[in-house]
Coordinates of C-alpha atoms and ligand atoms in Angstrom, one line a residue:
M1 CA 278.6 -75.0 43.6
A2 CA 278.2 -78.6 45.0
T3 CA 276.8 -79.1 48.5
L4 CA 277.9 -82.0 51.2
L5 CA 275.8 -81.9 53.9
L6 CA 277.4 -83.6 56.7
L7 CA 275.8 -85.5 59.7
P8 CA 277.9 -86.5 62.5
G9 CA 275.5 -87.8 64.5
D10 CA 276.4 -89.7 67.8
G11 CA 279.5 -91.3 69.4
I12 CA 282.6 -91.1 67.1
G13 CA 280.9 -89.6 64.8
P14 CA 281.4 -86.0 65.4
E15 CA 285.1 -86.9 65.9
V16 CA 285.5 -88.9 62.2
C17 CA 283.5 -86.2 60.4
A18 CA 285.7 -83.6 61.6
E19 CA 288.5 -85.2 59.8
V20 CA 286.1 -85.1 56.4
R21 CA 285.9 -81.4 57.1
R22 CA 289.7 -81.0 57.0
V23 CA 290.2 -83.3 54.0
A24 CA 287.5 -82.0 52.0
A25 CA 288.9 -78.6 52.6
A26 CA 292.3 -79.5 51.2
L27 CA 291.1 -81.7 48.5
V28 CA 287.9 -79.8 47.4
P29 CA 288.1 -76.1 48.5
N30 CA 285.0 -75.2 45.9
L31 CA 282.7 -77.9 48.3
V32 CA 279.9 -76.3 50.2
V33 CA 280.2 -78.4 53.6
E34 CA 277.4 -78.3 55.7
E35 CA 275.9 -79.5 58.8
A36 CA 272.9 -80.6 60.6
I37 CA 272.0 -82.3 63.7
Y38 CA 271.0 -86.1 63.8
G39 CA 270.4 -88.9 65.6
G40 CA 270.6 -89.2 69.4
A41 CA 271.6 -85.9 69.5
S42 CA 268.7 -84.6 67.4
Y43 CA 266.5 -86.7 69.7
D44 CA 268.0 -85.0 72.5
A45 CA 267.4 -81.3 71.4
H46 CA 264.4 -81.8 69.0
G47 CA 262.7 -85.3 70.6
T48 CA 263.3 -86.9 67.3
P49 CA 266.3 -88.1 65.6
L50 CA 265.4 -86.7 61.9
T51 CA 263.5 -83.7 61.6
D52 CA 261.9 -82.5 58.8
E53 CA 264.1 -79.9 58.2
V54 CA 267.2 -81.7 58.4
R55 CA 265.6 -84.5 56.0
D56 CA 264.5 -81.3 53.3
R57 CA 268.3 -80.2 53.5
A58 CA 269.4 -84.0 53.1
L59 CA 267.3 -84.4 49.9
A60 CA 268.6 -80.8 48.4
S61 CA 272.0 -81.3 48.8
D62 CA 274.4 -83.7 46.1
A63 CA 275.6 -85.7 48.8
V64 CA 274.8 -86.4 52.4
L65 CA 277.5 -88.1 54.3
M66 CA 277.0 -89.4 57.9
G67 CA 279.3 -90.2 61.0
A68 CA 277.4 -92.8 63.0
V69 CA 274.0 -93.0 65.0
G70 CA 273.1 -94.7 68.5
G71 CA 274.3 -96.0 71.3
P72 CA 273.2 -96.8 75.0
K73 CA 271.6 -93.5 76.1
W74 CA 268.9 -94.2 73.5
A75 CA 268.5 -97.5 74.0
D76 CA 265.3 -97.0 76.1
A77 CA 263.6 -94.4 73.8
P78 CA 260.3 -95.6 71.8
R79 CA 261.2 -97.5 68.6
H80 CA 260.4 -95.2 66.0
L81 CA 262.4 -92.5 67.9
R82 CA 265.3 -94.3 68.4
P83 CA 268.5 -92.8 66.7
E84 CA 268.4 -95.9 64.1
A85 CA 265.3 -95.2 63.0
G86 CA 266.2 -91.4 62.1
L87 CA 268.6 -93.5 60.1
L88 CA 266.3 -96.1 58.3
N89 CA 263.6 -93.1 57.7
L90 CA 266.6 -91.2 55.7
R91 CA 267.3 -93.8 53.6
K92 CA 263.8 -94.5 52.7
A93 CA 263.1 -90.7 52.4
M94 CA 266.0 -90.3 50.0
N95 CA 265.2 -93.7 48.3
V96 CA 268.8 -94.8 48.5
Y97 CA 267.9 -98.6 47.4
A98 CA 271.4 -99.8 46.4
N99 CA 273.9 -99.7 49.1
L100 CA 277.4 -100.5 47.8
R101 CA 279.5 -101.7 50.6
P102 CA 283.4 -102.5 49.3
A103 CA 285.4 -105.2 51.6
Y104 CA 288.5 -104.1 50.0
C105 CA 292.0 -105.1 51.4
F106 CA 294.6 -102.6 51.5
E107 CA 298.0 -104.4 51.0
A108 CA 299.5 -102.8 54.2
L109 CA 296.8 -104.2 56.4
A110 CA 296.3 -107.6 55.0
G111 CA 298.6 -108.8 57.8
A112 CA 295.8 -107.2 60.3
S113 CA 293.1 -109.6 59.2
S114 CA 291.8 -112.2 61.7
L115 CA 292.2 -114.5 58.4
K116 CA 295.7 -115.9 57.1
T117 CA 297.1 -113.4 55.0
E118 CA 297.3 -115.3 51.9
L119 CA 293.5 -115.9 51.9
V120 CA 292.5 -112.1 52.1
S121 CA 295.9 -110.2 50.2
G122 CA 294.4 -108.9 47.3
L123 CA 290.8 -109.2 48.3
D124 CA 288.2 -106.7 46.5
I125 CA 284.3 -107.2 47.2
M126 CA 281.8 -105.2 46.3
F127 CA 278.3 -105.7 48.0
V128 CA 275.1 -104.3 46.7
R129 CA 272.7 -104.6 49.7
E130 CA 269.3 -103.9 49.0
L131 CA 268.6 -100.7 51.5
V132 CA 265.1 -99.5 51.6
G133 CA 263.2 -103.0 51.6
G134 CA 262.7 -106.4 53.0
V135 CA 262.2 -107.2 56.2
Y136 CA 263.6 -103.7 57.8
F137 CA 260.3 -102.2 56.5
G138 CA 257.8 -104.5 55.5
E139 CA 254.6 -104.5 57.5
P140 CA 252.4 -105.8 59.4
R141 CA 255.5 -105.9 62.4
G142 CA 254.7 -105.5 65.7
I143 CA 254.5 -107.1 69.4
D144 CA 250.8 -108.3 70.0
V145 CA 249.3 -109.9 72.9
L146 CA 247.6 -113.0 72.5
P147 CA 244.4 -114.3 74.4
D148 CA 246.2 -116.6 76.4
G149 CA 248.2 -113.7 77.6
Q150 CA 251.7 -114.5 75.9
K151 CA 253.6 -112.0 73.5
K152 CA 253.7 -112.5 69.5
G153 CA 256.5 -110.6 67.7
Y154 CA 256.3 -110.8 64.0
D155 CA 258.1 -108.7 60.8
T156 CA 257.6 -109.3 57.4
A157 CA 260.2 -110.2 54.6
L158 CA 258.8 -108.6 51.8
Y159 CA 260.0 -108.1 47.8
T160 CA 258.2 -106.7 45.1
T161 CA 260.0 -107.7 41.3
S162 CA 260.8 -103.8 40.7
E163 CA 262.8 -103.7 44.2
I164 CA 264.4 -106.9 43.1
E165 CA 265.2 -105.9 39.8
R166 CA 266.6 -102.6 40.6
A167 CA 269.6 -103.7 43.2
G168 CA 270.1 -106.3 40.4
R169 CA 270.4 -103.9 37.8
V170 CA 273.4 -101.7 40.3
A171 CA 274.9 -105.2 40.9
F172 CA 275.1 -106.4 37.3
E173 CA 276.5 -102.9 35.9
L174 CA 279.0 -102.6 38.0
A175 CA 280.4 -106.1 37.7
R176 CA 280.9 -104.8 34.1
G177 CA 283.4 -102.8 35.0
R178 CA 285.5 -105.1 37.8
K179 CA 285.6 -109.0 37.0
N180 CA 281.9 -109.7 35.7
K181 CA 280.9 -112.1 38.3
V182 CA 277.8 -111.9 40.3
H183 CA 277.0 -114.2 43.4
S184 CA 273.3 -113.4 44.3
A185 CA 272.6 -114.4 48.1
E186 CA 269.3 -115.8 49.4
K187 CA 267.3 -118.5 51.3
S188 CA 265.0 -119.6 48.5
N189 CA 265.2 -122.8 50.5
V190 CA 263.0 -121.7 53.1
M191 CA 261.9 -117.8 52.1
E192 CA 259.4 -117.3 49.4
S193 CA 261.0 -113.5 49.2
G194 CA 264.2 -115.5 48.6
L195 CA 262.8 -117.7 45.8
L196 CA 261.1 -114.4 44.2
W197 CA 264.7 -113.4 44.4
K198 CA 266.3 -115.7 42.8
Q199 CA 263.5 -116.3 39.7
V200 CA 263.6 -112.2 39.4
I201 CA 267.4 -112.3 39.3
T202 CA 267.6 -115.2 37.2
E203 CA 265.1 -113.3 34.5
L204 CA 267.0 -110.1 34.9
H205 CA 270.7 -111.7 34.0
K206 CA 269.0 -114.1 31.1
R207 CA 267.4 -110.9 29.5
E208 CA 270.2 -108.0 30.0
Y209 CA 273.0 -109.4 31.6
P210 CA 273.8 -112.8 29.7
D211 CA 277.6 -111.3 29.6
V212 CA 278.1 -111.6 33.3
E213 CA 278.7 -114.2 35.2
L214 CA 276.0 -115.2 37.5
E215 CA 276.3 -117.6 40.4
H216 CA 273.1 -117.9 42.9
I217 CA 274.6 -118.9 46.6
L218 CA 272.5 -119.5 49.5
A219 CA 273.1 -116.5 52.2
D220 CA 274.1 -119.3 55.1
N221 CA 276.7 -120.8 52.6
C222 CA 277.8 -117.2 51.5
A223 CA 278.8 -116.5 55.2
M224 CA 280.7 -119.9 55.5
Q225 CA 282.5 -119.4 51.8
L226 CA 283.6 -115.8 53.3
V227 CA 285.7 -116.9 55.6
R228 CA 286.8 -120.0 53.6
A229 CA 287.8 -118.7 50.7
P230 CA 286.8 -114.8 50.1
K231 CA 288.5 -114.3 47.0
Q232 CA 286.0 -116.2 44.8
F233 CA 283.9 -113.3 45.5
D234 CA 283.4 -110.1 43.2
V235 CA 280.3 -108.6 43.6
I236 CA 277.3 -109.8 45.8
V237 CA 274.0 -108.9 45.4
T238 CA 271.5 -109.4 48.3
D239 CA 268.9 -108.1 50.4
N240 CA 268.8 -105.8 53.5
L241 CA 268.9 -108.0 56.2
F242 CA 271.9 -110.6 54.8
G243 CA 273.7 -107.7 53.5
D244 CA 273.8 -105.8 57.0
I245 CA 275.5 -109.6 58.5
L246 CA 277.4 -110.3 55.4
S247 CA 278.8 -107.4 55.2
D248 CA 280.2 -106.8 58.5
A249 CA 281.8 -110.1 58.3
A250 CA 283.7 -109.3 55.1
A251 CA 284.9 -105.7 56.7
M252 CA 286.4 -107.9 59.4
L253 CA 288.4 -109.7 56.7
T254 CA 290.0 -106.4 55.6
G255 CA 291.4 -106.0 59.3
S256 CA 289.2 -103.3 60.9
L257 CA 286.0 -102.4 61.0
G258 CA 287.4 -99.1 61.4
M259 CA 288.7 -99.1 57.5
L260 CA 285.2 -99.4 55.4
P261 CA 283.0 -96.9 53.9
S262 CA 279.6 -97.1 51.8
A263 CA 277.8 -95.4 49.5
A264 CA 274.0 -95.8 49.6
I265 CA 272.6 -94.8 46.0
G266 CA 269.6 -94.8 43.8
D267 CA 268.2 -92.3 41.4
P268 CA 271.5 -91.0 39.2
N269 CA 270.1 -87.8 39.6
K270 CA 269.1 -87.4 43.3
P271 CA 271.8 -87.1 46.4
G272 CA 273.8 -90.3 47.6
L273 CA 274.1 -91.1 51.2
Y274 CA 277.3 -92.0 52.4
E275 CA 278.2 -93.7 55.5
P276 CA 281.1 -95.7 57.4
I277 CA 280.2 -99.4 58.3
H278 CA 281.2 -98.8 61.7
G279 CA 278.9 -97.8 64.4
S280 CA 278.9 -94.7 66.9
A281 CA 281.4 -96.9 69.3
P282 CA 280.4 -95.4 72.5
D283 CA 283.0 -96.9 74.4
I284 CA 285.7 -94.7 72.7
A285 CA 283.7 -91.5 71.6
G286 CA 285.1 -88.4 72.6
K287 CA 289.0 -90.1 73.5
G288 CA 290.2 -89.0 70.0
L289 CA 290.7 -92.9 69.2
A290 CA 288.5 -93.5 67.0
N291 CA 290.0 -94.4 62.9
P292 CA 288.6 -91.9 60.7
L293 CA 289.3 -93.2 57.4
A294 CA 286.5 -95.2 57.0
A295 CA 284.6 -91.9 57.0
I296 CA 287.4 -90.3 54.7
L297 CA 287.0 -93.2 52.4
S298 CA 283.2 -92.6 52.5
F299 CA 284.1 -89.1 51.5
E300 CA 286.2 -90.6 48.6
M301 CA 282.9 -92.5 47.4
A302 CA 280.8 -89.4 47.5
L303 CA 282.9 -87.2 45.4
R304 CA 283.4 -90.4 43.2
W305 CA 279.4 -91.4 42.7
S306 CA 277.4 -88.0 43.8
L307 CA 279.8 -85.2 42.9
K308 CA 281.4 -86.4 40.2
E309 CA 284.8 -85.3 41.5
V310 CA 287.1 -88.5 40.0
E311 CA 290.2 -87.0 39.9
A312 CA 289.9 -85.8 43.6
A313 CA 288.7 -89.6 44.5
D314 CA 291.6 -91.0 43.1
R315 CA 293.8 -88.2 44.5
L316 CA 292.6 -89.2 47.9
L317 CA 292.6 -92.9 47.9
A318 CA 296.5 -92.6 47.0
A319 CA 296.8 -90.3 49.8
V320 CA 295.1 -93.1 52.3
K321 CA 297.2 -95.7 50.5
G322 CA 300.4 -93.5 51.2
A323 CA 299.5 -93.1 54.7
L324 CA 298.8 -97.1 55.5
D325 CA 302.0 -97.6 53.5
S326 CA 304.1 -95.2 55.3
G327 CA 303.2 -97.2 59.0
A328 CA 300.4 -95.3 59.7
R329 CA 297.9 -97.2 62.2
T330 CA 295.4 -96.1 64.6
R331 CA 294.6 -98.0 67.8
D332 CA 291.9 -100.6 66.0
L333 CA 294.9 -101.3 63.6
G334 CA 297.4 -101.8 66.3
G335 CA 299.1 -98.4 66.4
E336 CA 299.1 -95.9 68.2
L337 CA 297.9 -92.8 66.3
S338 CA 294.8 -90.3 67.2
T339 CA 292.1 -89.9 65.1
V340 CA 293.5 -86.3 64.1
Q341 CA 296.9 -87.5 63.4
M342 CA 295.4 -90.3 61.1
G343 CA 293.6 -87.1 59.4
D344 CA 297.1 -85.4 59.4
A345 CA 298.7 -88.6 58.0
V346 CA 296.1 -88.2 54.9
L347 CA 296.3 -84.6 54.9
C348 CA 299.7 -84.2 54.2
R349 CA 299.7 -86.6 51.1
I350 CA 297.0 -84.6 49.4
Ligands
LIG401 C1 274.1 -100.4 59.3 C2 273.5 -100.9 60.5 C3 272.3 -100.0 60.5 C4 271.2 -101.3 59.8 C5 271.3 -99.7 61.7 C6 272.4 -98.9 62.8 C7 270.1 -99.6 61.6 O1 274.2 -101.9 61.0 O2 274.3 -99.6 58.3 O3 274.9 -102.1 58.7 O4 271.0 -102.3 60.2 O5 271.3 -101.1 58.7
LIG402 MG1 275.2 -103.1 60.3

């Protein structure tokens, strides 16, 4: 029997994960749902955001679904023990190198975007963000004291050929099942790692995916095009840092950050890591106001990508669409529903 490990984490994480639990029980009763402590909560209990035990349980499960990590409470913890470090260490340990972040506009929410409805209606972009390399992990990094007493802070943006290739492959494969178009975003005009990114993607395309349409785009231009004419994009492949930024911008096109899921995948035989894109939202945590749909849709991606329950995933997606079509809205979407009531709106359609 397949196992899903829930890591509710901090802030609104536990509230939205509770709704995932209810949905899982109704939709796939055979799925074993386990839970472990993680993030700031784990730091408070064990002095580390990710214990070896929880890491090993994650590696032994079929899929891992995380709620959210971090919050002002842990702002002064040493960097390597901050809740965010637990997330980065988990991504690295699971080697989930491709982060799939859909920016998909549900028809019922097209009016909720800060952009004109006609610009976002029908929007369906898939980001492939490289997730275990680049400036997030590059060495050396640090803050040193210079002889004159000044300080020097530095990070290293670094990619190898194989790291770029494996992310690129995921993007090209995905595009073949969609509109067959990939934009590769980098800053090859100023960065060496960006130039290598462009060269490797160009070669990979020529060698293995000549049937897919490829366009190179500078990351800053990509940001501009995303808010000017977002429907020109199908799949966007980019590095860890640009992917972090561009996917947040794209998320807002769809109405609310509270709507968007993500899937981090690597080796197809290994568990994937599923996370809503939103953060821990400490300002509304514990109040029952959070939108659980990003977490529920992350579960939908887990069903599809790791648990091989495609039919259940289709049913869940239809239930979420049905709930939105019926007017179900949490506060972030301009409505009044609580977290649990939004969960109910989905559950009654399963
Ligand atoms: C994300 C988040 C994380 C990241 C943080 C919480 C470390 O912003 O998943 O987009 O930067 O990757
Ligand atoms: Mg981010």
